[in-house]
Amino acid sequence: MCFNRSTLPAALLLIFASLVTVFAGCSSKSGEEEGVVARVGSFEISDRHFQNEMVRFWYRTGQAVNLNYETRQAVVDSRINRYAIVEYARDNGWHQDAEGIHQQDMITRRVNMEEYQRLFIYPEVQIDQHTLRELFYRVNTTLRASHLVAQTRAEADSLIQLLNDGATFEELAKDIFRDPSLRDSGGDLGFFTVDDMDIAFENAAYQLMEGQVSKPIRTSTGFSVIKVTEIIETPVITETEFANKIHELQPIARDQQKELATRRHLTETVESFNISADLAKELWEAVKNQYAVPVAFDPEATQLSVDLPRELRNQTIVDTPDFTFTVNDFLTEAHYTSNEQRQRARNHHDFKDQLGAMAYRTKAQQQVRSHPDYNDHFV
């Protein structure tokens, strides 16, 4: 089903009105326009594209939204707005300056990683009754917890040792957190439930009893030590309620299991790498004063610009029976790594962890591009 375009925000209308063509029906008199909902400059929103957007929107909203005319109109307008901005940027040549090219390359690599997950990781994800029942319990349970954070496993282990030696969350939080609310409350996070926290944090917290402290938990931003301080459960949960909620639980469970599967795959792959500790340390010493310097936006550049001995560049720093990652490969991956991420390497141990992640990304890029179902145009 297709629609006439509703009003865009006034500022966008002034800029983009001339870019957009909207068709009143999905089938026009011209065969060229058949199945096209709207055109925004050089972009087309096809009927199939629109239907896919509707399905994604429906799942993102928990399958509870009313798919009426206004909702469908909003989905079309959202896509029009996005394409109009992109077309305007292209018309002004923003995609051709050095920074724009660098950003496009980073986005391409990120989308390739998403395609890698779709082809190599997600097919293994299965949702069973046990997973759904566990999620149903969590939906009906609210936790309160405190946490302590660390950038590395060694730092997290030292926090555990301090706790074992008698230190409290309140004492340690004063040295760890800059945020006054966390610093003065012993790292108290307040109440939370499903999808409020990093999935690894959530999984660990829901396995703890009140007052229990977790081992160091690796999250997307570092490590956390968690202490559950309060558990509030729905008094009575029936089988009928569970059966009625399954259709809402399934997409949440699938998204969580996809994220967990991705993290497991990354961890297992990196653990299979043979990383030269000596070379990693030597490389760190050579680049540490230049590593976190912002990338210079040279459209011809494909590697991080650092002063490095020539004999070091071709050495292999990571290898497996079917994959090698050289110092030159590292310079390429570092070029496409954000300055913020590079800044997290504060010593050669952090740097070695980043090398493993960069080697993983290089291997994944190679594998996905050689997959028979990989479609470069689609990506």
CSV table of N, CA, C and O in Angstrom, one decimal, residues 49-103:
chain,number,residue,atom,x,y,z
A,49,HIS,N,10.5,-2.4,-0.3
A,49,HIS,CA,11.3,-1.7,0.7
A,49,HIS,C,10.4,-1.2,1.8
A,49,HIS,O,10.7,-1.4,3.0
A,50,PHE,N,9.3,-0.6,1.4
A,50,PHE,CA,8.3,-0.1,2.4
A,50,PHE,C,7.8,-1.2,3.3
A,50,PHE,O,7.7,-1.1,4.5
A,51,GLN,N,7.4,-2.3,2.7
A,51,GLN,CA,6.9,-3.4,3.5
A,51,GLN,C,7.9,-4.0,4.5
A,51,GLN,O,7.6,-4.3,5.6
A,52,ASN,N,9.2,-4.0,4.0
A,52,ASN,CA,10.2,-4.5,4.9
A,52,ASN,C,10.4,-3.5,6.1
A,52,ASN,O,10.6,-3.9,7.2
A,53,GLU,N,10.3,-2.2,5.8
A,53,GLU,CA,10.4,-1.2,6.9
A,53,GLU,C,9.3,-1.4,7.9
A,53,GLU,O,9.5,-1.2,9.1
A,54,MET,N,8.1,-1.7,7.3
A,54,MET,CA,6.9,-1.9,8.2
A,54,MET,C,7.1,-3.1,9.1
A,54,MET,O,6.8,-3.0,10.3
A,55,VAL,N,7.7,-4.1,8.6
A,55,VAL,CA,7.9,-5.3,9.4
A,55,VAL,C,8.9,-5.1,10.5
A,55,VAL,O,8.7,-5.4,11.7
A,56,ARG,N,10.0,-4.4,10.1
A,56,ARG,CA,11.0,-4.1,11.1
A,56,ARG,C,10.5,-3.1,12.2
A,56,ARG,O,10.7,-3.3,13.4
A,57,PHE,N,9.7,-2.1,11.8
A,57,PHE,CA,9.1,-1.2,12.7
A,57,PHE,C,8.1,-2.0,13.7
A,57,PHE,O,8.1,-1.7,14.9
A,58,TRP,N,7.4,-2.9,13.1
A,58,TRP,CA,6.4,-3.7,13.9
A,58,TRP,C,7.2,-4.5,15.0
A,58,TRP,O,6.8,-4.5,16.2
A,59,TYR,N,8.3,-5.1,14.6
A,59,TYR,CA,9.0,-5.9,15.6
A,59,TYR,C,9.7,-5.0,16.6
A,59,TYR,O,9.8,-5.4,17.8
A,60,ARG,N,10.2,-3.9,16.2
A,60,ARG,CA,10.9,-3.0,17.1
A,60,ARG,C,10.0,-2.5,18.2
A,60,ARG,O,10.4,-2.2,19.3
A,61,THR,N,8.7,-2.3,17.8
A,61,THR,CA,7.7,-1.8,18.8
A,61,THR,C,7.0,-3.0,19.6
A,61,THR,O,6.0,-2.8,20.2
A,62,GLY,N,7.6,-4.2,19.5
A,62,GLY,CA,7.0,-5.3,20.3
A,62,GLY,C,5.8,-5.9,19.7
A,62,GLY,O,5.0,-6.5,20.4
A,63,GLN,N,5.5,-5.6,18.4
A,63,GLN,CA,4.3,-6.2,17.7
A,63,GLN,C,3.0,-5.7,18.3
A,63,GLN,O,2.0,-6.3,18.2
A,64,ALA,N,3.1,-4.5,19.0
A,64,ALA,CA,1.9,-4.1,19.7
A,64,ALA,C,1.4,-2.8,19.1
A,64,ALA,O,0.3,-2.4,19.5
A,65,VAL,N,2.1,-2.2,18.1
A,65,VAL,CA,1.6,-1.0,17.5
A,65,VAL,C,0.4,-1.2,16.6
A,65,VAL,O,0.3,-2.3,15.9
A,66,ASN,N,-0.5,-0.3,16.5
A,66,ASN,CA,-1.6,-0.3,15.6
A,66,ASN,C,-1.1,0.1,14.2
A,66,ASN,O,-0.7,1.2,14.0
A,67,LEU,N,-1.1,-0.8,13.2
A,67,LEU,CA,-0.6,-0.5,11.9
A,67,LEU,C,-1.7,0.2,11.0
A,67,LEU,O,-2.2,-0.3,10.0
A,68,ASN,N,-2.1,1.3,11.5
A,68,ASN,CA,-3.2,2.1,10.8
A,68,ASN,C,-2.5,3.0,9.7
A,68,ASN,O,-1.3,3.0,9.5
A,69,TYR,N,-3.4,3.8,9.1
A,69,TYR,CA,-2.9,4.7,8.0
A,69,TYR,C,-1.8,5.6,8.5
A,69,TYR,O,-0.8,5.8,7.8
A,70,GLU,N,-2.0,6.2,9.7
A,70,GLU,CA,-1.1,7.2,10.2
A,70,GLU,C,0.3,6.6,10.5
A,70,GLU,O,1.3,7.2,10.2
A,71,THR,N,0.3,5.4,11.0
A,71,THR,CA,1.5,4.7,11.3
A,71,THR,C,2.3,4.4,10.0
A,71,THR,O,3.5,4.6,9.9
A,72,ARG,N,1.6,3.9,9.0
A,72,ARG,CA,2.2,3.6,7.7
A,72,ARG,C,2.8,4.9,7.1
A,72,ARG,O,3.8,4.9,6.5
A,73,GLN,N,2.0,5.9,7.2
A,73,GLN,CA,2.4,7.2,6.6
A,73,GLN,C,3.7,7.7,7.3
A,73,GLN,O,4.6,8.2,6.6
A,74,ALA,N,3.8,7.5,8.6
A,74,ALA,CA,5.0,7.9,9.4
A,74,ALA,C,6.2,7.1,8.9
A,74,ALA,O,7.3,7.7,8.9
A,75,VAL,N,6.0,5.8,8.6
A,75,VAL,CA,7.2,5.0,8.2
A,75,VAL,C,7.7,5.5,6.8
A,75,VAL,O,8.9,5.6,6.6
A,76,VAL,N,6.8,5.8,5.9
A,76,VAL,CA,7.2,6.4,4.6
A,76,VAL,C,7.9,7.7,4.8
A,76,VAL,O,9.0,8.0,4.2
A,77,ASP,N,7.4,8.6,5.6
A,77,ASP,CA,8.0,9.9,5.8
A,77,ASP,C,9.3,9.8,6.5
A,77,ASP,O,10.2,10.6,6.1
A,78,SER,N,9.5,8.9,7.4
A,78,SER,CA,10.8,8.7,8.0
A,78,SER,C,11.9,8.4,7.0
A,78,SER,O,13.0,8.9,7.0
A,79,ARG,N,11.5,7.5,6.1
A,79,ARG,CA,12.5,7.1,5.0
A,79,ARG,C,12.7,8.2,4.1
A,79,ARG,O,13.9,8.5,3.6
A,80,ILE,N,11.7,9.0,3.7
A,80,ILE,CA,11.8,10.1,2.9
A,80,ILE,C,12.8,11.2,3.5
A,80,ILE,O,13.7,11.7,2.8
A,81,ASN,N,12.6,11.4,4.8
A,81,ASN,CA,13.4,12.4,5.5
A,81,ASN,C,14.9,12.0,5.4
A,81,ASN,O,15.8,12.8,5.1
A,82,ARG,N,15.2,10.7,5.6
A,82,ARG,CA,16.5,10.2,5.7
A,82,ARG,C,17.2,10.3,4.3
A,82,ARG,O,18.3,10.8,4.2
A,83,TYR,N,16.5,9.9,3.3
A,83,TYR,CA,17.0,10.0,1.9
A,83,TYR,C,17.2,11.4,1.4
A,83,TYR,O,18.1,11.7,0.7
A,84,ALA,N,16.3,12.3,1.9
A,84,ALA,CA,16.4,13.7,1.5
A,84,ALA,C,17.6,14.3,2.0
A,84,ALA,O,18.3,15.1,1.4
A,85,ILE,N,18.0,14.0,3.3
A,85,ILE,CA,19.2,14.5,3.9
A,85,ILE,C,20.4,14.0,3.1
A,85,ILE,O,21.3,14.8,2.9
A,86,VAL,N,20.4,12.7,2.8
A,86,VAL,CA,21.6,12.1,2.1
A,86,VAL,C,21.7,12.8,0.7
A,86,VAL,O,22.8,13.1,0.3
A,87,GLU,N,20.6,13.0,0.0
A,87,GLU,CA,20.6,13.5,-1.3
A,87,GLU,C,21.1,15.0,-1.2
A,87,GLU,O,21.9,15.4,-2.1
A,88,TYR,N,20.7,15.7,-0.2
A,88,TYR,CA,21.2,17.1,0.0
A,88,TYR,C,22.7,17.1,0.2
A,88,TYR,O,23.4,18.0,-0.3
A,89,ALA,N,23.2,16.2,1.0
A,89,ALA,CA,24.6,16.1,1.3
A,89,ALA,C,25.4,15.8,0.0
A,89,ALA,O,26.4,16.4,-0.2
A,90,ARG,N,24.8,14.9,-0.8
A,90,ARG,CA,25.5,14.6,-2.1
A,90,ARG,C,25.5,15.8,-3.0
A,90,ARG,O,26.5,16.1,-3.6
A,91,ASP,N,24.4,16.5,-3.0
A,91,ASP,CA,24.3,17.7,-3.9
A,91,ASP,C,25.4,18.7,-3.5
A,91,ASP,O,25.9,19.5,-4.4
A,92,ASN,N,25.7,18.7,-2.2
A,92,ASN,CA,26.7,19.7,-1.7
A,92,ASN,C,28.1,19.1,-1.7
A,92,ASN,O,29.1,19.8,-1.2
A,93,GLY,N,28.3,17.9,-2.2
A,93,GLY,CA,29.6,17.3,-2.3
A,93,GLY,C,30.2,16.9,-1.0
A,93,GLY,O,31.4,16.6,-0.9
A,94,TRP,N,29.4,16.7,0.0
A,94,TRP,CA,30.0,16.4,1.3
A,94,TRP,C,30.6,15.0,1.3
A,94,TRP,O,31.4,14.6,2.1
A,95,HIS,N,30.0,14.1,0.4
A,95,HIS,CA,30.5,12.7,0.4
A,95,HIS,C,31.8,12.6,-0.3
A,95,HIS,O,32.4,11.5,-0.3
A,96,GLN,N,32.3,13.7,-0.9
A,96,GLN,CA,33.6,13.6,-1.7
A,96,GLN,C,34.7,14.3,-1.0
A,96,GLN,O,35.8,14.3,-1.5
A,97,ASP,N,34.5,14.9,0.1
A,97,ASP,CA,35.7,15.5,0.8
A,97,ASP,C,36.4,14.4,1.6
A,97,ASP,O,35.8,13.3,1.7
A,98,ALA,N,37.6,14.7,2.1
A,98,ALA,CA,38.4,13.6,2.7
A,98,ALA,C,37.7,13.0,3.9
A,98,ALA,O,37.7,11.8,4.0
A,99,GLU,N,37.1,13.8,4.7
A,99,GLU,CA,36.5,13.2,5.9
A,99,GLU,C,35.3,12.4,5.5
A,99,GLU,O,35.0,11.3,6.1
A,100,GLY,N,34.5,12.9,4.5
A,100,GLY,CA,33.3,12.1,4.1
A,100,GLY,C,33.7,10.8,3.5
A,100,GLY,O,33.0,9.8,3.8
A,101,ILE,N,34.8,10.7,2.7
A,101,ILE,CA,35.2,9.5,2.2
A,101,ILE,C,35.7,8.5,3.3
A,101,ILE,O,35.3,7.3,3.3
A,102,HIS,N,36.4,9.0,4.3
A,102,HIS,CA,36.8,8.2,5.4
A,102,HIS,C,35.6,7.6,6.1
A,102,HIS,O,35.6,6.5,6.5
A,103,GLN,N,34.6,8.5,6.4
A,103,GLN,CA,33.4,8.0,7.1
A,103,GLN,C,32.6,7.0,6.3
A,103,GLN,O,32.2,6.0,6.8
